[in-house]
C-alpha cells in the first residue's frame, strides 16, 4: 500500500490505495462502507481494538450489525446529547470508524431533554432492567441453540409427506439462515442497551472529579470503580478452580507444559476415579463458562475454548504450580475494594460544600451500580452468542462444501452475508429442479482470490488515523473505550514526525513499574510465543486472555482508553499496563528490553 505525501497531519482517506492485485477482494465489501472522496472532510481512526487483523468478507457482518445497533441506541433510543452513531469504512481489510458529533447548542438542549426522560429511567431501574436483559439474552441463546442443522436429503422424508407438511426441506435452509442472521443483529441491539449508559455514568463522575480535583489522574478515578464482579472474569476463575481440583484429586502430574489437551484428557480417562472426577469438573466448567472466544469475538477463526481447549489447558500447569506453592489463586476483591473505598473517602474529604459531597456520593454510587455491565455483557454477547452464530454459519459452509461450492467449510467466510444467501438459494433451487448448482463453477476461484488478498493485506501497516484532526472529541465510547482524545492524537502526530525518542506515551492504565523483554503479538495465533516474564505488546487484548496474565509481567497496547477491556483487566489483576500508545507494536521490536511505568503512562525502550 502506498500513501500520497501529505505535509502535515494524518493522511486523507483518498490518499490510501488498495494493494495492487486485491481490487476485486476489496470490492467484496458492501458499497456503503467503501471510502469516497467526501470522507476526506472527516476524521477517522483505525479500530485496531476490535479489528486488529484484516477482516474477511463474511466477518464484516460484525461491524455492520454492531454499528447499526450502537448508532440506534445513541441516536434514536437513549438520545445521547452530544453524539450520534459511528460510521465505518474498510480498506485493505482494515476497519476505520468516525463518530458523528452534535455541536449545535439548540440541538444539544433538545436531545438533553429526551436523554433525561429515557436514560434516567434506566438509571433509576437499573437492577430490574438488567435482570430482564439477562433473561432476554439467555432466551436469545436458547433460540440460537435450537436452530436446526441445515440439511438436504435426497428425497423429502416420507413422514413429512404423510403429515401433509406441504413445505419441502430446501425452504428451511433459507428460513434457518435468515433467523441466524436476524438473531445476530438482534443480539447487538441487546449489547448496546446498557453499554453507553454505563460509559456515560462513569464519564459524568470522571468529569466531576477532573473539575473538582484538577491534579487527579485518570487511573485514580478508574480505581474508584475497581473490584467488580462480572461474568467475563468467570472463565478464568473456572480454570483456576480446575487447577485446585487437580491438586486435590492428585492428578496434577497429568498437566505438563506442551502437552495437548487431547493427550491430557486421554490420560485422565485412564487414571481411575480421580481422573474421571476431574473430567466431570471440566464438564461443569465448560457449560457455560468455556463459551468464550480466544479473541474478542469478531473473527470466525477465533474459536471458543469449548471448540479448542488449548488456551485453558495451557494455563492450568502454571496455576497448579501456584496452588502447590500455597497461593489461593483468588482475585483479591477485598483489597481492591478497600483501596477504592479509601480513595473515595480521601477525595470526598477535599470537597468544600455539602452540595458537592452530595453530588459526588450520588455519582460514585451510580458508577458502582452500572459498571459491572461494562464488562459482564461481553460474556453473553461477543463470546457465547457470537460463537454460536459463527458455528451455525460453519454448518452452512459444510453443506455447501459437500455440494462442491468450495473445498472447505471454512471457505464460507470468504463470502459476505449477502453472497452467502445467494449461494444458499442457488443450492435450494438446484435441489428442487434436479439441475446442478452454479456455485461450484463460480465460488472456488473467488474464495482463493480473497484468501490471498487477506494474506497480502496482513503484510501492510495502516495509518492509525485519517483526515483532519477534530477540535473536540466527546463521544463517551470513543474516549473511554478507544482512548481517542485530542491530546492523544497530537501525540500520535508527533510520533509520526519524530520516531527517534525512546519513549512512548499513553494512558496510565494500571500502577507499577516493570522492566523486561517485549513480546510483540499482532494476532491471536502468536499468543503461544509468550514466555514467563515477558511484557506483552499488542494492538489490544481482551478479558479471555486473563489465563496468560500469570506469565506476563506487564502489558502495553496501541489503542485503548482508561475504560478499555485491557485497562480494566490489568487493574483487576494488579498488572502494570499502559494503553493507547498509538504505535507500540510498530515502534517496539520483538525481544527488545523495555520499561513500563503504568502509573505515569510511559513506555521506555531500553
XYZ file of C-alpha atoms in Angstrom:
606
model
C 0.000 0.000 0.000
C 1.296 3.482 -0.823
C 0.259 6.786 0.695
C 0.488 10.026 -1.256
C 2.655 12.567 0.591
C 0.940 14.997 2.914
C 2.697 17.936 4.523
C 1.050 17.814 7.940
C -1.438 15.737 9.900
C -2.971 12.374 9.130
C -3.321 11.099 5.542
C -6.638 11.711 3.816
C -8.746 8.628 3.036
C -8.376 9.399 -0.675
C -4.596 9.059 -0.312
C -4.915 5.365 0.595
C -4.633 2.885 -2.235
C -5.910 -0.670 -2.415
C -2.969 -3.075 -2.510
C -2.373 -3.860 -6.206
C -3.882 -7.177 -7.220
C -6.512 -7.184 -4.440
C -9.016 -4.798 -6.015
C -11.660 -7.489 -6.579
C -11.400 -8.643 -2.979
C -11.836 -5.024 -1.826
C -14.970 -4.909 -3.973
C -16.487 -7.780 -1.957
C -17.285 -5.361 0.871
C -20.658 -3.569 0.553
C -20.692 -0.271 -1.318
C -21.840 1.690 1.726
C -18.619 1.005 3.669
C -16.193 1.920 0.885
C -14.311 5.217 1.227
C -15.379 8.028 -1.122
C -13.948 11.499 -1.795
C -16.464 13.047 0.623
C -14.864 11.111 3.503
C -11.746 13.313 3.228
C -13.611 16.001 5.155
C -13.998 13.819 8.268
C -11.738 12.331 10.928
C -11.372 8.536 11.028
C -9.301 6.174 13.156
C -8.298 2.572 12.646
C -10.328 0.383 15.012
C -7.500 -1.989 15.834
C -9.101 -2.599 19.229
C -11.893 -4.719 17.772
C -10.496 -5.493 14.313
C -6.703 -5.826 14.616
C -6.432 -8.211 11.650
C -7.792 -7.872 8.084
C -11.479 -8.755 8.034
C -12.815 -11.468 5.749
C -15.899 -10.661 3.702
C -18.316 -12.506 5.992
C -16.780 -11.361 9.271
C -17.633 -7.771 8.357
C -21.203 -8.615 9.364
C -19.969 -7.982 12.903
C -19.112 -4.346 12.176
C -22.307 -3.898 10.173
C -24.556 -5.266 12.918
C -22.668 -3.644 15.782
C -22.509 -0.110 14.408
C -26.127 -0.309 13.284
C -27.157 -1.164 16.849
C -24.757 1.275 18.529
C -25.991 4.128 16.370
C -29.663 3.444 17.027
C -29.003 3.265 20.770
C -27.166 6.608 20.786
C -29.204 8.448 18.204
C -32.762 7.160 18.498
C -33.255 5.219 21.743
C -31.388 6.959 24.572
C -30.670 10.167 22.615
C -27.188 10.984 23.885
C -26.970 14.792 23.786
C -23.599 15.401 22.115
C -23.065 12.347 19.944
C -24.919 10.251 17.401
C -23.641 6.988 15.941
C -20.400 5.756 14.394
C -19.753 5.386 10.669
C -17.373 2.713 9.460
C -15.328 2.163 6.311
C -12.979 -0.585 5.182
C -9.885 -0.622 3.002
C -7.380 -3.454 2.626
C -9.391 -5.388 5.192
C -8.891 -2.708 7.880
C -11.846 -1.052 9.582
C -11.829 2.705 10.152
C -14.502 4.433 12.202
C -15.637 8.002 12.747
C -18.098 9.469 15.222
C -20.939 11.866 14.402
C -20.897 14.698 16.924
C -23.749 17.062 17.799
C -22.425 20.627 18.115
C -25.462 22.912 17.744
C -26.422 24.168 21.255
C -30.138 24.136 20.474
C -29.988 20.540 19.251
C -27.932 19.506 22.272
C -30.559 21.053 24.542
C -33.376 19.286 22.666
C -31.590 15.946 22.885
C -30.710 16.502 26.543
C -34.409 16.749 27.396
C -35.048 13.440 25.612
C -31.974 11.831 27.190
C -33.156 12.706 30.705
C -36.573 11.106 30.128
C -35.012 7.927 28.723
C -31.620 7.344 30.349
C -32.638 8.444 33.824
C -35.411 5.845 33.806
C -32.769 3.190 33.122
C -30.509 4.511 35.869
C -33.387 4.521 38.370
C -34.448 0.964 37.459
C -31.033 -0.467 36.580
C -31.146 -3.738 38.541
C -34.634 -4.690 37.359
C -33.931 -3.841 33.734
C -30.567 -5.593 33.813
C -32.156 -8.779 35.227
C -34.680 -8.536 32.387
C -31.809 -8.037 29.920
C -30.058 -11.184 31.134
C -33.211 -13.241 30.599
C -33.582 -11.792 27.100
C -30.008 -12.802 26.275
C -30.429 -16.322 27.658
C -33.645 -16.685 25.638
C -31.829 -15.499 22.505
C -29.036 -18.001 23.161
C -31.545 -20.842 23.590
C -33.226 -19.867 20.311
C -29.868 -19.962 18.506
C -29.050 -23.350 20.026
C -32.432 -24.707 18.866
C -31.981 -23.739 15.206
C -31.918 -26.930 13.094
C -28.798 -28.129 11.333
C -29.089 -27.283 7.617
C -29.579 -30.472 5.605
C -30.862 -31.522 2.178
C -31.978 -35.162 1.937
C -32.166 -36.883 -1.453
C -35.933 -37.292 -1.028
C -38.255 -35.472 1.311
C -38.785 -37.795 4.347
C -41.920 -39.867 3.927
C -43.257 -38.832 7.343
C -43.253 -35.194 6.187
C -45.246 -36.120 3.099
C -47.813 -38.175 5.014
C -48.134 -35.432 7.636
C -49.182 -33.065 4.882
C -46.479 -30.566 5.823
C -46.570 -29.077 2.338
C -43.152 -27.390 2.646
C -40.003 -29.057 1.314
C -36.653 -29.217 3.107
C -34.975 -26.644 0.884
C -37.239 -23.885 2.226
C -35.903 -24.389 5.752
C -32.359 -23.599 4.602
C -33.399 -20.032 3.851
C -35.576 -19.855 6.954
C -32.737 -21.012 9.231
C -30.174 -18.730 7.604
C -32.381 -15.674 7.907
C -33.186 -16.490 11.544
C -29.462 -16.958 12.222
C -28.675 -13.550 10.738
C -31.651 -11.855 12.406
C -30.629 -13.229 15.797
C -27.129 -11.832 15.392
C -28.386 -8.352 14.510
C -30.827 -8.518 17.449
C -28.040 -9.572 19.821
C -26.113 -6.405 19.017
C -29.132 -4.287 19.965
C -29.158 -6.051 23.331
C -25.404 -5.481 23.566
C -25.802 -1.686 23.438
C -28.970 -1.421 25.514
C -26.941 -0.541 28.631
C -23.365 -0.103 27.452
C -23.249 3.583 26.506
C -25.304 4.448 29.586
C -22.628 2.705 31.650
C -19.884 4.728 29.990
C -21.965 7.893 30.307
C -22.431 7.456 34.066
C -18.727 6.881 34.532
C -17.801 9.856 32.297
C -20.071 12.141 34.321
C -18.286 11.113 37.517
C -14.928 11.396 35.758
C -15.671 14.931 34.552
C -16.770 15.949 38.057
C -13.524 14.603 39.550
C -11.317 16.321 36.965
C -13.029 19.648 37.698
C -13.065 19.255 41.470
C -9.545 17.766 41.707
C -7.545 19.152 38.741
C -4.452 17.086 39.537
C -6.257 13.725 39.808
C -5.104 11.109 37.289
C -7.421 9.124 35.054
C -6.144 5.929 36.652
C -7.039 7.149 40.144
C -10.613 7.829 39.046
C -10.741 4.386 37.408
C -9.512 2.720 40.604
C -12.586 4.106 42.356
C -14.692 1.557 40.432
C -12.255 -1.375 40.655
C -13.050 -4.715 42.308
C -16.040 -5.501 40.102
C -17.860 -8.797 39.796
C -18.593 -9.611 36.149
C -19.297 -12.798 34.224
C -16.409 -12.211 31.824
C -13.938 -12.990 34.635
C -15.648 -16.292 35.410
C -13.938 -18.411 32.691
C -10.502 -17.657 34.173
C -11.851 -18.326 37.663
C -13.046 -21.723 36.437
C -9.569 -22.549 35.075
C -8.121 -21.682 38.485
C -10.751 -23.872 40.160
C -9.836 -26.777 37.874
C -6.182 -26.345 38.822
C -7.058 -26.518 42.516
C -9.207 -29.620 41.933
C -6.369 -31.302 40.036
C -4.126 -30.885 43.089
C -6.875 -32.009 45.488
C -7.601 -35.122 43.399
C -3.924 -35.961 42.960
C -3.953 -35.756 39.159
C -1.857 -32.587 38.886
C 1.034 -34.575 37.408
C -1.025 -35.156 34.273
C -0.784 -31.461 33.378
C 2.528 -30.576 31.769
C 3.538 -27.614 29.612
C 3.481 -28.542 25.947
C 1.111 -31.496 26.347
C -2.031 -31.190 24.246
C -5.483 -31.027 25.806
C -6.442 -34.211 23.951
C -3.474 -36.130 25.383
C -4.208 -34.904 28.920
C -7.880 -35.894 28.666
C -6.939 -39.342 27.320
C -4.526 -39.792 30.236
C -7.147 -38.727 32.778
C -9.681 -41.180 31.335
C -7.251 -43.955 32.256
C -6.476 -42.521 35.702
C -9.314 -44.206 37.572
C -11.823 -42.488 39.828
C -9.758 -39.335 40.367
C -9.284 -38.766 36.652
C -12.969 -39.293 35.905
C -13.917 -36.964 38.766
C -11.712 -34.195 37.355
C -13.256 -34.656 33.910
C -16.708 -34.208 35.469
C -15.461 -30.956 36.966
C -14.265 -29.942 33.487
C -17.739 -30.504 32.028
C -19.230 -28.345 34.794
C -16.878 -25.515 33.813
C -17.411 -25.902 30.087
C -21.160 -25.306 30.216
C -21.462 -22.366 30.047
C -18.163 -20.755 31.067
C -15.952 -22.071 28.252
C -18.195 -20.413 25.662
C -15.592 -17.673 25.293
C -13.511 -16.980 22.210
C -9.736 -16.740 22.290
C -10.094 -13.322 20.656
C -12.676 -10.614 21.167
C -15.406 -12.465 19.272
C -15.157 -10.659 15.943
C -13.341 -13.211 13.766
C -14.753 -16.576 12.752
C -11.407 -18.307 13.364
C -11.124 -17.097 16.959
C -12.707 -20.292 18.229
C -14.213 -20.746 21.669
C -12.473 -22.603 24.471
C -15.131 -25.295 24.037
C -14.179 -25.724 20.383
C -10.459 -25.725 21.188
C -9.322 -26.409 24.766
C -5.727 -25.334 24.088
C -5.807 -21.977 25.890
C -7.390 -23.049 29.204
C -5.297 -26.227 29.326
C -2.131 -24.234 28.625
C -2.846 -22.125 31.707
C -3.534 -24.988 34.126
C 0.110 -26.100 34.736
C 1.074 -22.576 35.817
C -1.901 -22.337 38.141
C -1.137 -25.788 39.569
C 2.381 -24.617 40.393
C 0.996 -21.610 42.229
C -1.512 -23.771 44.164
C 1.281 -26.100 45.279
C 3.296 -23.050 46.334
C 0.479 -22.131 48.695
C -1.347 -19.441 46.701
C -5.147 -19.277 46.862
C -5.492 -18.059 43.234
C -8.430 -15.899 44.305
C -8.652 -12.430 42.814
C -8.250 -10.117 45.806
C -11.611 -8.344 45.662
C -11.332 -7.263 49.294
C -8.030 -5.472 48.697
C -9.289 -3.752 45.540
C -12.486 -2.645 47.240
C -10.684 -1.462 50.383
C -8.370 0.605 48.185
C -11.243 2.103 46.223
C -13.222 2.956 49.367
C -10.160 4.689 50.835
C -9.664 6.692 47.627
C -13.334 7.648 47.544
C -13.233 8.804 51.173
C -9.952 10.698 50.798
C -11.127 12.698 47.808
C -14.561 13.285 49.340
C -12.855 14.988 52.282
C -11.328 17.501 49.862
C -14.724 18.787 48.720
C -15.715 22.140 50.193
C -19.514 22.034 50.382
C -22.301 19.674 51.357
C -23.777 20.159 47.868
C -20.561 18.963 46.214
C -20.318 15.989 48.553
C -23.940 15.001 47.843
C -23.335 15.153 44.089
C -20.099 13.174 44.481
C -21.860 10.482 46.546
C -24.678 10.189 44.029
C -22.355 9.870 41.044
C -19.984 7.283 42.545
C -22.959 5.223 43.743
C -24.393 5.194 40.220
C -20.994 4.321 38.716
C -20.729 1.308 41.044
C -24.245 0.171 40.100
C -23.775 0.341 36.355
C -20.126 -0.510 35.876
C -20.218 -4.338 36.148
C -22.292 -4.380 32.943
C -19.478 -2.656 31.035
C -17.522 -5.927 31.244
C -20.197 -8.501 32.092
C -22.157 -8.173 28.849
C -19.174 -9.406 26.850
C -19.585 -12.992 28.051
C -23.136 -13.255 26.717
C -22.751 -11.151 23.563
C -19.299 -11.089 21.986
C -18.467 -14.566 23.213
C -21.278 -17.034 23.914
C -23.731 -15.791 21.289
C -21.153 -14.872 18.659
C -19.576 -18.320 18.900
C -23.000 -19.921 18.338
C -23.517 -17.633 15.355
C -20.229 -18.436 13.627
C -20.668 -22.158 14.263
C -24.104 -22.052 12.648
C -22.613 -20.309 9.597
C -19.932 -23.020 9.626
C -22.736 -25.613 9.287
C -23.936 -23.844 6.138
C -20.326 -23.878 4.931
C -20.154 -27.639 5.457
C -23.389 -28.161 3.483
C -22.168 -26.023 0.588
C -18.752 -27.725 0.633
C -20.454 -31.141 0.374
C -22.173 -29.862 -2.782
C -18.901 -28.641 -4.291
C -19.254 -24.879 -3.799
C -15.740 -24.729 -2.304
C -13.236 -27.178 -0.790
C -13.694 -26.475 2.944
C -16.487 -25.410 5.287
C -14.217 -22.550 6.422
C -14.329 -21.103 2.896
C -17.870 -19.902 3.569
C -16.397 -16.953 5.489
C -14.893 -15.571 2.261
C -18.436 -14.742 1.091
C -20.176 -11.703 2.502
C -23.515 -12.402 4.140
C -25.466 -11.191 1.096
C -23.483 -13.535 -1.165
C -23.980 -16.440 1.234
C -27.743 -16.048 0.991
C -27.477 -16.146 -2.803
C -25.349 -19.319 -2.620
C -27.930 -20.930 -0.346
C -30.726 -20.032 -2.774
C -28.619 -21.418 -5.636
C -28.402 -24.738 -3.766
C -32.094 -24.658 -2.841
C -33.004 -24.106 -6.499
C -30.754 -26.845 -7.889
C -32.042 -29.337 -5.291
C -35.605 -28.506 -6.301
C -35.224 -28.784 -10.069
C -32.592 -31.504 -10.371
C -30.062 -29.332 -12.217
C -26.514 -28.950 -10.891
C -25.915 -25.786 -8.816
C -23.956 -22.948 -10.393
C -21.885 -22.341 -7.256
C -19.144 -24.962 -7.860
C -18.179 -23.140 -11.049
C -18.440 -19.702 -9.502
C -17.037 -19.628 -5.943
C -13.747 -21.604 -5.740
C -11.695 -19.059 -7.683
C -13.238 -16.147 -5.780
C -12.561 -17.824 -2.433
C -8.918 -18.445 -3.350
C -8.535 -14.854 -4.539
C -9.958 -13.438 -1.302
C -7.819 -15.687 0.885
C -4.727 -14.466 -0.986
C -5.837 -10.847 -0.507
C -6.215 -11.299 3.259
C -2.688 -12.723 3.451
C -1.327 -9.815 1.406
C -3.188 -7.155 3.411
C -1.751 -8.565 6.652
C 1.750 -7.613 5.428
C 0.870 -3.908 5.167
C 0.666 -1.484 8.093
C -2.087 1.125 8.071
C -2.114 4.700 9.436
C -3.651 4.918 12.941
C -5.884 7.791 11.841
C -7.071 9.603 8.721
C -8.327 13.047 7.855
C -8.485 16.359 9.734
C -7.969 16.291 13.497
C -11.159 17.335 15.336
C -11.022 20.133 17.907
C -13.080 18.204 20.464
C -13.900 14.507 20.956
C -16.738 13.919 23.401
C -18.256 10.606 22.356
C -18.119 8.554 25.602
C -17.287 5.305 23.801
C -14.523 6.821 21.679
C -12.868 8.481 24.687
C -13.249 5.801 27.346
C -13.046 2.637 25.252
C -10.700 3.531 22.407
C -8.781 6.249 24.216
C -9.064 8.688 21.324
C -8.613 12.195 22.756
C -7.254 15.383 21.226
C -4.112 15.071 23.366
C -3.575 11.503 22.183
C -3.970 12.470 18.545
C -1.380 15.205 18.983
C 0.949 12.594 20.479
C 0.346 10.263 17.523
C 1.095 13.069 15.097
C 4.301 13.933 16.941
C 5.342 10.271 16.933
C 4.748 10.119 13.192
C 7.105 13.011 12.640
C 9.876 12.129 15.105
C 10.475 8.498 15.960
C 13.975 8.952 17.439
C 12.666 9.240 21.016
C 12.904 6.082 23.083
C 9.706 6.937 24.972
C 6.084 6.217 24.106
C 3.219 7.849 25.980
C -0.257 6.501 26.545
C -2.935 6.157 29.220
C -1.718 5.182 32.676
C -3.961 2.122 32.914
C -2.621 0.219 35.935
C 0.077 1.067 38.509
C 3.547 -0.454 38.687
C 6.974 -0.225 37.071
C 8.415 -3.282 35.302
C 11.378 -3.947 33.021
C 11.627 -6.955 30.749
C 11.713 -8.304 27.200
C 8.942 -7.171 24.864
C 6.832 -9.822 23.183
C 5.111 -8.154 20.236
C 1.894 -10.047 19.458
C -0.171 -8.934 16.464
C -2.638 -11.824 16.267
C -4.204 -14.475 18.471
C -2.118 -17.128 16.712
C 1.055 -15.579 18.173
C -0.038 -15.888 21.819
C 1.842 -19.168 22.209
C 5.153 -17.264 21.871
C 4.637 -15.568 25.250
C 7.095 -16.728 27.931
C 7.242 -16.194 31.672
C 8.250 -12.620 32.491
C 7.572 -11.184 29.023
C 5.964 -7.781 28.610
C 3.030 -8.183 26.240
C 2.987 -5.556 23.468
C -0.144 -5.779 21.323
C -2.709 -3.745 19.471
C -5.266 -4.695 22.098
C -6.060 -7.619 24.378
C -9.306 -8.840 25.909
C -10.507 -10.468 29.135
C -10.291 -14.039 27.792
C -6.506 -13.709 27.710
C -6.592 -13.483 31.519
C -5.121 -17.013 31.973
C -1.998 -15.742 30.188
C -1.595 -12.857 32.606
C 0.104 -15.222 35.042
C 3.005 -15.364 32.560
C 3.459 -11.723 31.606
C 4.902 -9.023 33.857
C 3.210 -6.024 32.192
C 1.154 -5.063 29.141
C 1.282 -2.311 26.518
C -1.270 -1.627 23.771
C -1.561 0.568 20.682
C -5.134 1.569 21.363
C -7.458 1.756 24.330
C -8.598 4.213 26.992
C -8.821 4.081 30.757
C -12.016 2.025 30.455
C -10.815 -0.321 27.688
C -11.065 -4.007 28.464
C -7.286 -4.327 28.721
C -7.099 -1.477 31.257
C -9.906 -2.935 33.367
C -8.447 -6.444 33.390
C -4.949 -5.146 34.208
C -6.275 -3.246 37.234
C -8.334 -6.204 38.420
C -5.263 -8.478 38.281
C -2.748 -5.914 39.536
C -0.709 -5.938 36.310
C 1.207 -2.779 35.268
C -0.186 -1.512 31.966
C -0.022 1.401 29.538
C -2.715 1.592 26.844
C -3.395 3.842 23.870
C 0.223 4.441 22.860
C -0.767 4.500 19.186
C 2.446 2.969 17.833
C 3.826 0.429 20.327
C 3.591 -2.579 18.001
C 5.476 -0.725 15.258
C 7.991 1.192 17.412
C 8.959 -1.692 19.707
C 10.809 -4.666 18.257
C 10.139 -8.195 19.456
C 12.635 -9.093 22.183
C 13.712 -5.525 22.958
C 14.092 -4.696 26.628
C 11.559 -2.078 27.728
C 10.361 -0.377 30.902
C 6.637 0.031 31.572
C 5.562 2.724 34.030
C 1.868 2.054 34.484
C 1.444 4.904 36.932
C 2.758 7.590 34.560
C 1.635 6.049 31.262
C 5.170 5.892 29.827
C 6.939 3.048 27.997
C 10.722 3.378 27.605
C 12.695 1.399 25.026
C 15.907 0.433 26.805
